[in-house]
Short mmCIF file of N, CA and C in Angstrom, two decimals:
data_model
loop_
_atom_site.label_atom_id
_atom_site.label_comp_id
_atom_site.label_asym_id
_atom_site.label_seq_id
_atom_site.Cartn_x
_atom_site.Cartn_y
_atom_site.Cartn_z
N UNK A 170 -22.72 29.00 17.41
CA UNK A 170 -22.96 29.37 18.54
C UNK A 170 -23.44 28.73 19.44
N UNK A 171 -23.05 28.56 20.94
CA UNK A 171 -24.72 27.74 21.53
C UNK A 171 -25.52 28.82 22.31
N UNK A 172 -26.79 28.49 22.60
CA UNK A 172 -27.47 29.48 22.72
C UNK A 172 -27.31 29.29 24.46
N UNK A 173 -27.41 28.17 24.57
CA UNK A 173 -27.24 28.45 26.51
C UNK A 173 -25.42 27.86 27.01
N UNK A 174 -25.36 28.77 27.65
CA UNK A 174 -23.99 28.83 28.42
C UNK A 174 -23.64 27.53 28.81
N UNK A 175 -22.10 27.00 28.52
CA UNK A 175 -21.77 25.79 28.96
C UNK A 175 -22.53 25.15 30.49
N UNK A 176 -21.97 25.78 31.55
CA UNK A 176 -22.33 25.33 32.24
C UNK A 176 -24.50 24.86 32.71
N UNK A 177 -25.01 25.67 31.96
CA UNK A 177 -26.22 25.50 31.85
C UNK A 177 -26.62 23.69 30.58
N UNK A 178 -25.90 24.27 29.76
CA UNK A 178 -25.95 23.03 29.06
C UNK A 178 -25.80 21.40 30.08
N UNK A 179 -24.66 21.76 30.67
CA UNK A 179 -24.43 20.87 31.36
C UNK A 179 -25.43 20.29 32.35
N UNK A 180 -25.79 21.44 33.15
CA UNK A 180 -26.80 21.29 33.73
C UNK A 180 -27.99 20.51 33.80
N UNK A 181 -28.46 21.16 32.28
CA UNK A 181 -29.82 20.31 31.72
C UNK A 181 -29.75 18.42 31.73
N UNK A 182 -28.22 18.90 30.53
CA UNK A 182 -28.49 17.05 30.39
C UNK A 182 -28.63 16.18 31.51
N UNK A 183 -27.39 16.88 32.37
CA UNK A 183 -27.54 15.91 33.17
C UNK A 183 -28.88 15.63 33.90
N UNK A 184 -29.79 16.59 34.95
CA UNK A 184 -31.13 16.44 34.54
C UNK A 184 -32.11 15.59 33.60
N UNK A 185 -31.98 15.77 32.65
CA UNK A 185 -32.42 14.78 31.57
C UNK A 185 -31.89 13.49 31.99
N UNK A 186 -31.04 13.96 31.56
CA UNK A 186 -30.80 11.80 31.67
C UNK A 186 -31.07 11.09 32.92
N UNK A 187 -30.97 12.64 33.92
CA UNK A 187 -31.51 11.46 35.62
C UNK A 187 -33.28 11.28 35.52
N UNK A 188 -34.00 12.15 34.59
CA UNK A 188 -35.51 12.73 34.76
C UNK A 188 -35.87 11.97 34.05
N UNK A 189 -35.04 12.16 32.38
CA UNK A 189 -36.14 11.80 31.42
C UNK A 189 -36.55 10.08 31.26
N UNK A 190 -38.09 9.21 31.54
CA UNK A 190 -38.56 8.02 31.06
C UNK A 190 -38.84 7.50 29.85
N UNK A 191 -39.54 8.23 29.12
CA UNK A 191 -39.25 7.75 27.69
C UNK A 191 -38.60 8.64 26.95
N UNK A 192 -39.31 8.29 25.26
CA UNK A 192 -39.32 9.42 24.31
C UNK A 192 -39.93 10.23 24.57
N UNK A 193 -39.59 11.69 24.35
CA UNK A 193 -40.56 12.62 23.68
C UNK A 193 -40.08 13.19 22.73
N UNK A 194 -41.40 14.00 22.07
CA UNK A 194 -40.87 14.68 21.03
C UNK A 194 -41.15 15.95 21.34
N UNK A 195 -40.43 17.04 20.94
CA UNK A 195 -40.32 18.06 20.33
C UNK A 195 -40.97 18.32 18.94
N UNK A 196 -42.09 19.12 18.99
CA UNK A 196 -42.74 19.08 17.28
C UNK A 196 -42.54 21.39 17.18
N UNK A 197 -41.77 21.30 16.52
CA UNK A 197 -41.58 23.11 16.30
C UNK A 197 -41.79 23.36 15.29
N UNK A 198 -42.62 24.41 15.19
CA UNK A 198 -43.18 25.00 14.34
C UNK A 198 -43.24 26.45 14.02
N UNK A 199 -42.28 26.57 12.53
CA UNK A 199 -41.16 27.20 12.21
C UNK A 199 -41.33 27.14 10.72
N UNK A 200 -40.55 28.87 10.37
CA UNK A 200 -40.27 28.75 8.65
C UNK A 200 -39.35 28.74 8.42
N UNK A 201 -38.61 27.82 7.14
CA UNK A 201 -37.52 27.38 6.58
C UNK A 201 -36.59 28.66 6.02
N UNK A 202 -37.80 29.36 5.06
CA UNK A 202 -37.49 30.27 4.73
C UNK A 202 -36.30 30.84 3.19
N UNK A 203 -35.33 29.53 4.13
CA UNK A 203 -34.21 30.06 2.77
C UNK A 203 -33.34 30.66 2.55
N UNK A 204 -33.62 31.94 3.41
CA UNK A 204 -33.01 32.37 3.68
C UNK A 204 -33.67 34.12 2.51
N UNK A 205 -35.03 33.54 1.85
CA UNK A 205 -35.58 34.79 1.04
C UNK A 205 -36.77 34.91 2.32
N UNK A 206 -37.12 36.30 2.23
CA UNK A 206 -37.54 36.98 2.80
C UNK A 206 -38.92 37.81 2.25
N UNK A 207 -40.11 36.93 2.65
CA UNK A 207 -41.32 37.39 1.72
C UNK A 207 -42.06 37.92 2.96
N UNK A 208 -41.93 39.02 2.33
CA UNK A 208 -43.23 40.07 3.01
C UNK A 208 -44.58 39.48 3.49
N UNK A 209 -44.38 40.02 4.72
CA UNK A 209 -45.77 39.49 6.02
C UNK A 209 -45.35 37.35 6.50
N UNK A 210 -43.94 37.20 6.63
CA UNK A 210 -44.34 36.00 6.55
C UNK A 210 -42.32 36.13 7.47
N UNK A 211 -42.34 37.15 7.88
CA UNK A 211 -40.89 37.44 8.16
C UNK A 211 -41.37 36.86 9.74
N UNK A 212 -40.27 36.46 10.31
CA UNK A 212 -40.40 35.74 11.79
C UNK A 212 -39.01 35.61 12.41
N UNK A 213 -38.77 37.34 13.01
CA UNK A 213 -37.45 37.21 13.66
C UNK A 213 -37.02 36.08 14.72
N UNK A 214 -37.80 35.79 15.38
CA UNK A 214 -37.39 34.78 16.46
C UNK A 214 -37.71 33.40 15.90
N UNK A 215 -37.85 32.97 14.71
CA UNK A 215 -37.93 31.48 14.30
C UNK A 215 -36.64 30.99 14.76
N UNK A 216 -35.49 31.77 14.53
CA UNK A 216 -34.29 31.45 14.28
C UNK A 216 -33.76 30.98 15.43
N UNK A 217 -33.26 32.11 16.81
CA UNK A 217 -33.27 31.31 17.78
C UNK A 217 -34.52 30.63 18.76
N UNK A 218 -35.61 30.69 18.36
CA UNK A 218 -36.48 29.85 18.73
C UNK A 218 -35.04 28.00 18.29
N UNK A 219 -35.68 28.24 17.17
CA UNK A 219 -35.15 26.68 16.30
C UNK A 219 -33.54 26.59 17.03
N UNK A 220 -32.70 27.25 17.13
CA UNK A 220 -31.18 27.06 18.13
C UNK A 220 -31.67 26.57 19.45
N UNK A 221 -32.26 27.12 20.15
CA UNK A 221 -32.87 26.70 21.52
C UNK A 221 -33.11 25.24 21.61
N UNK A 222 -34.79 25.07 20.53
CA UNK A 222 -34.52 24.22 21.04
C UNK A 222 -33.81 22.50 20.68
N UNK A 223 -33.27 23.01 19.50
CA UNK A 223 -32.05 21.83 18.90
C UNK A 223 -31.16 21.34 19.96
N UNK A 224 -30.81 23.14 20.62
CA UNK A 224 -29.69 22.49 21.60
C UNK A 224 -30.15 21.28 22.55
N UNK A 225 -31.62 21.71 23.01
CA UNK A 225 -32.17 21.11 24.23
C UNK A 225 -32.58 19.43 23.56
N UNK A 226 -32.68 19.24 22.67
CA UNK A 226 -33.11 18.19 22.07
C UNK A 226 -31.73 17.04 21.80
N UNK A 227 -30.39 17.99 21.76
CA UNK A 227 -29.62 17.54 21.71
C UNK A 227 -28.93 16.91 22.88
N UNK A 228 -28.83 17.17 23.79
CA UNK A 228 -28.60 16.72 24.89
C UNK A 228 -29.46 15.72 25.71
N UNK A 229 -30.64 15.44 24.79
CA UNK A 229 -30.67 13.51 25.31
C UNK A 229 -30.84 12.97 24.38
N UNK A 230 -30.61 11.55 24.12
CA UNK A 230 -31.25 10.87 23.01
C UNK A 230 -33.09 10.21 23.35
N UNK A 231 -33.34 10.26 24.01
CA UNK A 231 -34.66 10.35 24.38
C UNK A 231 -35.84 11.96 23.81
N UNK A 232 -34.94 12.88 23.64
CA UNK A 232 -35.38 13.62 23.20
C UNK A 232 -35.52 13.73 21.71
N UNK A 233 -36.65 13.76 20.34
CA UNK A 233 -37.22 13.97 19.35
C UNK A 233 -37.36 15.06 18.63
N UNK A 234 -36.66 16.15 17.96
CA UNK A 234 -37.17 17.13 17.23
C UNK A 234 -37.43 16.96 15.76
N UNK A 235 -38.42 17.29 15.65
CA UNK A 235 -39.37 17.13 14.56
C UNK A 235 -39.93 18.70 14.23
N UNK A 236 -39.34 19.02 12.65
CA UNK A 236 -39.69 20.60 12.58
C UNK A 236 -40.49 20.54 11.19
N UNK A 237 -41.55 21.85 11.74
CA UNK A 237 -42.88 21.27 10.77
C UNK A 237 -42.38 22.95 9.60
N UNK A 238 -43.17 23.11 8.53
CA UNK A 238 -42.61 24.68 8.44
C UNK A 238 -44.09 24.77 7.84
N UNK A 239 -44.11 25.86 8.82
CA UNK A 239 -45.59 26.48 9.60
C UNK A 239 -46.63 26.48 8.28
N UNK A 240 -45.89 27.20 7.16
CA UNK A 240 -46.25 28.13 5.34
C UNK A 240 -46.46 26.67 5.12
N UNK A 241 -46.06 25.37 4.62
CA UNK A 241 -45.98 24.85 3.74
C UNK A 241 -47.05 23.19 4.09
N UNK A 242 -47.24 23.89 5.52
CA UNK A 242 -48.31 22.68 5.71
C UNK A 242 -49.48 23.44 6.94
N UNK A 243 -49.71 24.49 6.29
CA UNK A 243 -50.63 25.21 7.25
C UNK A 243 -51.84 24.25 7.78
N UNK A 244 -52.24 23.37 7.34
CA UNK A 244 -53.69 22.31 7.28
C UNK A 244 -53.65 21.67 8.71
N UNK A 245 -51.83 21.21 8.60
CA UNK A 245 -51.23 20.54 10.36
C UNK A 245 -50.69 21.13 11.20
N UNK A 246 -50.75 22.35 11.00
CA UNK A 246 -50.01 23.83 11.79
C UNK A 246 -51.53 24.04 12.38
N UNK A 247 -52.66 24.05 11.71
CA UNK A 247 -53.50 24.82 12.31
C UNK A 247 -54.77 23.65 13.24
N UNK A 248 -54.31 22.73 12.56
CA UNK A 248 -55.44 21.18 12.73
C UNK A 248 -54.54 20.80 14.22
N UNK A 249 -53.24 20.96 14.41
CA UNK A 249 -52.62 20.99 15.93
C UNK A 249 -52.68 21.88 16.69
N UNK A 250 -53.71 23.39 16.47
CA UNK A 250 -53.58 24.73 17.49
C UNK A 250 -52.45 25.08 17.61
N UNK A 251 -52.24 25.16 16.19
CA UNK A 251 -50.65 26.16 16.12
C UNK A 251 -51.48 27.14 14.72
N UNK A 252 -51.55 28.83 15.09
CA UNK A 252 -51.92 29.84 14.52
C UNK A 252 -50.87 30.35 14.34
N UNK A 253 -49.84 30.46 14.90
CA UNK A 253 -48.74 31.97 14.96
C UNK A 253 -47.37 31.30 15.23
N UNK A 254 -46.24 31.46 14.45
CA UNK A 254 -44.87 31.03 15.12
C UNK A 254 -43.88 31.90 15.56
N UNK A 255 -43.03 31.72 15.86
CA UNK A 255 -42.37 30.16 16.44
C UNK A 255 -43.62 29.52 17.55
N UNK A 256 -43.63 28.57 17.17
CA UNK A 256 -44.24 27.43 18.42
C UNK A 256 -43.77 26.31 18.43
N UNK A 257 -43.93 25.54 19.33
CA UNK A 257 -43.85 24.07 19.44
C UNK A 257 -44.30 23.33 20.61
N UNK A 258 -44.06 22.38 20.35
CA UNK A 258 -45.45 21.43 21.64
C UNK A 258 -44.13 20.14 21.81
N UNK A 259 -44.62 19.67 22.61
CA UNK A 259 -43.51 18.88 23.98
C UNK A 259 -44.33 17.65 23.82
N UNK A 260 -44.80 16.69 23.87
CA UNK A 260 -45.75 15.32 23.81
C UNK A 260 -44.82 14.26 23.49
N UNK A 261 -45.78 12.62 23.67
CA UNK A 261 -44.96 11.62 23.69
C UNK A 261 -45.35 11.09 22.26
N UNK A 262 -45.03 10.52 21.25
CA UNK A 262 -45.19 10.03 19.94
C UNK A 262 -46.34 11.15 18.51
N UNK A 263 -45.21 12.23 19.78
CA UNK A 263 -46.05 13.43 18.51
C UNK A 263 -47.05 14.10 18.89
N UNK A 264 -48.41 13.63 19.95
CA UNK A 264 -49.32 14.43 20.41
C UNK A 264 -48.86 15.06 21.46
N UNK A 265 -49.64 15.92 21.70
CA UNK A 265 -49.74 16.93 22.83
C UNK A 265 -50.44 18.03 22.84
N UNK A 266 -50.72 18.44 23.95
CA UNK A 266 -51.66 19.49 24.25
C UNK A 266 -50.65 20.59 24.58
N UNK A 267 -49.80 20.55 25.42
CA UNK A 267 -48.53 21.65 25.86
C UNK A 267 -48.63 22.10 24.92
N UNK A 268 -48.22 23.45 24.41
CA UNK A 268 -47.80 24.21 23.21
C UNK A 268 -47.40 25.38 24.09
N UNK A 269 -46.02 25.78 23.23
CA UNK A 269 -45.40 26.90 23.24
C UNK A 269 -45.35 27.73 22.17
N UNK A 270 -45.08 29.29 22.79
CA UNK A 270 -45.48 30.13 21.80
C UNK A 270 -44.11 31.23 22.28
N UNK A 271 -43.32 31.55 21.03
CA UNK A 271 -41.93 32.51 21.15
C UNK A 271 -40.90 31.60 22.46
N UNK A 272 -40.29 32.68 22.96
CA UNK A 272 -39.11 32.01 22.77
C UNK A 272 -38.71 31.78 24.24
N UNK A 273 -38.52 30.48 24.94
CA UNK A 273 -38.64 29.89 26.62
C UNK A 273 -37.20 30.81 27.21
N UNK A 274 -37.36 31.81 27.62
CA UNK A 274 -35.81 32.30 28.19
C UNK A 274 -35.57 32.29 29.56
N UNK A 275 -34.68 32.50 29.90
CA UNK A 275 -35.23 33.20 31.55
C UNK A 275 -35.79 31.83 32.26
N UNK A 276 -36.50 32.11 32.89
CA UNK A 276 -37.34 31.17 34.03
C UNK A 276 -38.15 29.92 32.72
N UNK A 277 -38.71 30.21 31.95
CA UNK A 277 -39.94 29.61 30.90
C UNK A 277 -38.44 28.29 30.52
N UNK A 278 -37.05 28.59 30.25
CA UNK A 278 -36.25 27.49 30.11
C UNK A 278 -37.02 26.57 31.17
N UNK A 279 -36.93 26.56 32.28
CA UNK A 279 -36.90 25.49 33.25
C UNK A 279 -38.36 24.91 32.91
N UNK A 280 -39.68 25.74 32.69
CA UNK A 280 -40.29 24.94 32.14
C UNK A 280 -40.60 24.18 31.39
N UNK A 281 -39.64 24.64 30.06
CA UNK A 281 -39.43 23.93 28.98
C UNK A 281 -38.87 22.39 28.97
N UNK A 282 -38.09 22.40 30.34
CA UNK A 282 -37.61 21.24 30.52
C UNK A 282 -38.83 20.31 31.70
N UNK A 283 -39.16 21.09 32.65
CA UNK A 283 -40.47 20.32 33.45
C UNK A 283 -41.16 19.66 32.04
N UNK A 284 -41.38 20.23 31.61
CA UNK A 284 -42.55 19.95 30.25
C UNK A 284 -42.01 18.38 29.73
N UNK A 285 -40.87 18.67 29.30
CA UNK A 285 -40.21 17.12 28.73
C UNK A 285 -40.39 16.16 29.49
N UNK A 286 -39.60 16.46 30.66
CA UNK A 286 -39.80 15.65 31.98
C UNK A 286 -41.24 14.91 32.10
N UNK A 287 -42.18 15.96 32.29
CA UNK A 287 -43.52 15.80 32.79
C UNK A 287 -44.53 14.65 31.75
N UNK A 288 -43.62 15.05 30.17
CA UNK A 288 -44.28 13.89 28.47
C UNK A 288 -43.81 13.23 29.07
N UNK A 289 -42.43 12.76 29.87
CA UNK A 289 -41.63 11.37 29.80
C UNK A 289 -42.47 10.31 30.94
N UNK A 290 -42.85 10.99 31.16
CA UNK A 290 -43.20 10.09 32.75
C UNK A 290 -45.35 9.97 32.63
N UNK A 291 -45.22 9.06 33.74
CA UNK A 291 -46.78 9.28 33.88
C UNK A 291 -47.80 9.44 34.96
N UNK A 292 -46.41 10.66 35.87
CA UNK A 292 -46.86 11.21 37.17
C UNK A 292 -47.81 12.25 36.91
N UNK A 293 -48.29 12.66 38.22
CA UNK A 293 -48.75 14.58 37.72
C UNK A 293 -48.14 14.56 39.02
N UNK A 294 -47.83 16.17 39.49
CA UNK A 294 -47.63 16.95 40.09
C UNK A 294 -48.90 17.53 40.96
N UNK A 295 -50.54 16.85 40.88
CA UNK A 295 -51.54 17.45 41.42
C UNK A 295 -51.68 16.00 42.09
N UNK A 296 -52.61 16.37 43.22
CA UNK A 296 -52.87 15.76 44.51
C UNK A 296 -54.66 14.37 43.64
N UNK A 297 -54.98 13.52 44.28
CA UNK A 297 -55.50 12.54 43.72
C UNK A 297 -56.85 13.65 42.97
N UNK A 298 -57.52 14.60 44.16
CA UNK A 298 -58.59 15.00 44.11
C UNK A 298 -58.35 15.79 43.13
N UNK A 299 -57.56 16.85 42.49
CA UNK A 299 -57.12 17.51 41.63
C UNK A 299 -57.39 16.94 40.08
N UNK A 300 -56.79 15.52 40.63
CA UNK A 300 -56.93 14.88 38.95
C UNK A 300 -58.34 13.69 39.01
N UNK A 301 -58.72 14.09 40.06
CA UNK A 301 -60.18 13.17 39.74
C UNK A 301 -61.00 15.00 39.37
N UNK A 302 -61.30 15.93 39.77
CA UNK A 302 -61.88 16.72 39.32
C UNK A 302 -61.55 17.16 37.69
N UNK A 303 -60.29 17.00 37.44
CA UNK A 303 -59.88 17.56 36.46
C UNK A 303 -60.50 16.39 35.36
N UNK A 304 -60.14 15.32 35.24
CA UNK A 304 -60.82 14.28 34.75
C UNK A 304 -62.90 14.66 34.71
N UNK A 305 -63.57 15.61 35.81
CA UNK A 305 -64.70 15.25 35.64
C UNK A 305 -65.21 16.64 34.52
N UNK A 306 -64.26 17.25 34.01
CA UNK A 306 -64.80 18.40 32.98
C UNK A 306 -65.28 17.62 32.05
N UNK A 307 -66.46 18.45 31.59
CA UNK A 307 -67.10 17.78 30.54
C UNK A 307 -66.65 18.09 28.89
N UNK A 308 -65.69 19.86 28.99
CA UNK A 308 -65.44 20.21 27.80
C UNK A 308 -64.23 20.16 28.38
N UNK A 309 -63.69 20.29 26.99
CA UNK A 309 -61.59 20.88 27.30
C UNK A 309 -61.49 22.87 27.48
N UNK A 310 -60.56 22.28 28.25
CA UNK A 310 -60.32 23.87 28.39
C UNK A 310 -59.07 25.45 27.82
N UNK A 311 -59.30 25.67 27.36
CA UNK A 311 -58.09 26.18 26.52
C UNK A 311 -57.68 27.34 27.49
N UNK A 312 -56.65 27.16 28.00
CA UNK A 312 -55.60 28.19 29.03
C UNK A 312 -54.87 28.16 28.48
N UNK A 313 -54.46 29.54 28.70
CA UNK A 313 -53.28 30.48 27.76
C UNK A 313 -52.06 30.96 29.21
N UNK A 314 -51.37 31.19 28.79
CA UNK A 314 -50.78 31.58 30.08
C UNK A 314 -49.28 32.53 29.16
N UNK A 315 -49.68 33.96 29.75
CA UNK A 315 -49.11 34.92 29.21
C UNK A 315 -47.87 34.79 30.39
N UNK A 316 -46.58 35.53 29.84
CA UNK A 316 -45.39 35.25 30.83
C UNK A 316 -45.18 36.59 30.38
N UNK A 317 -44.02 37.76 31.60
CA UNK A 317 -43.28 38.54 30.88
C UNK A 317 -41.60 38.01 32.02
N UNK A 318 -41.04 38.33 31.83
CA UNK A 318 -40.14 37.95 32.12
C UNK A 318 -39.33 38.57 34.10
N UNK A 319 -39.81 40.12 34.49
CA UNK A 319 -40.31 40.16 35.66
C UNK A 319 -41.59 39.68 36.53
N UNK A 320 -42.42 38.92 35.68
CA UNK A 320 -43.35 38.48 36.15
C UNK A 320 -43.40 37.02 37.12
N UNK A 321 -44.09 37.43 38.38
CA UNK A 321 -43.96 36.80 39.70
C UNK A 321 -43.94 36.30 39.76
N UNK A 322 -45.33 35.35 39.08
CA UNK A 322 -46.05 33.95 39.42
C UNK A 322 -46.03 33.43 38.63
N UNK A 323 -45.34 34.24 36.91
CA UNK A 323 -45.60 33.36 35.94
C UNK A 323 -45.16 32.62 35.38
N UNK A 324 -44.03 31.58 36.22
CA UNK A 324 -43.43 30.09 35.71
C UNK A 324 -44.35 29.37 36.74
N UNK A 325 -44.87 29.52 37.74
CA UNK A 325 -45.66 28.87 38.10
C UNK A 325 -46.99 28.78 38.08
N UNK A 326 -47.20 29.70 36.75
CA UNK A 326 -48.43 29.44 36.49
C UNK A 326 -49.02 28.87 35.07
N UNK A 327 -47.29 29.27 34.22
CA UNK A 327 -47.48 27.99 33.38
C UNK A 327 -46.84 26.62 33.73
N UNK A 328 -45.64 26.16 34.45
CA UNK A 328 -45.91 24.77 35.07
C UNK A 328 -47.24 24.53 35.27
N UNK A 329 -48.16 24.73 35.70
CA UNK A 329 -49.25 24.32 36.24
C UNK A 329 -50.00 24.49 34.89
N UNK A 330 -50.65 25.29 34.35
CA UNK A 330 -51.01 25.12 33.00
C UNK A 330 -50.24 23.54 32.13
N UNK A 331 -49.09 24.07 31.76
CA UNK A 331 -48.26 22.46 31.41
C UNK A 331 -49.06 21.18 32.00
N UNK A 332 -48.99 21.30 33.35
CA UNK A 332 -49.48 20.19 34.02
C UNK A 332 -50.72 19.59 33.76
N UNK A 333 -51.48 20.42 33.50
CA UNK A 333 -53.16 20.21 33.43
C UNK A 333 -53.38 19.42 31.70
N UNK A 334 -51.88 20.20 31.50
CA UNK A 334 -52.46 20.15 29.49
C UNK A 334 -52.63 18.32 29.38
N UNK A 335 -51.07 17.94 30.44
CA UNK A 335 -50.17 17.15 30.18
C UNK A 335 -52.08 15.57 30.81
#
């Protein structure tokens, strides 16, 4: 059963077709489980998140989904900054600093689509002065945005954090 409504599917497909310039990889960190529930490894959100990203990736030939079993590939997961699941990254060539944890529903679906488009282009939403200041940072910055369904500025903040990560 589709996660997105038919009108949402059509709108997202048209938008991705028009805006995605280069190939993008969504790397999903989840658990395969195989139908077996192992105590301490339950992940109620893993299946719905996987269904959503599969659906979104299937809307564009330029978006590929790579699924990684978190528990059988923990060293790779931790190496890529993934310490909990469900999680996924969005980037080119499998490399990304943009990470999503949990279900990107409601306003965050737009952030996911924006992250896909941003990863496929070489443009930035920031003014030249801001880009210069970001490049002058001597150390990596670890930015986390926690969002709620009714958070007034959550979407804008998450969108800017994704752009900075790119």
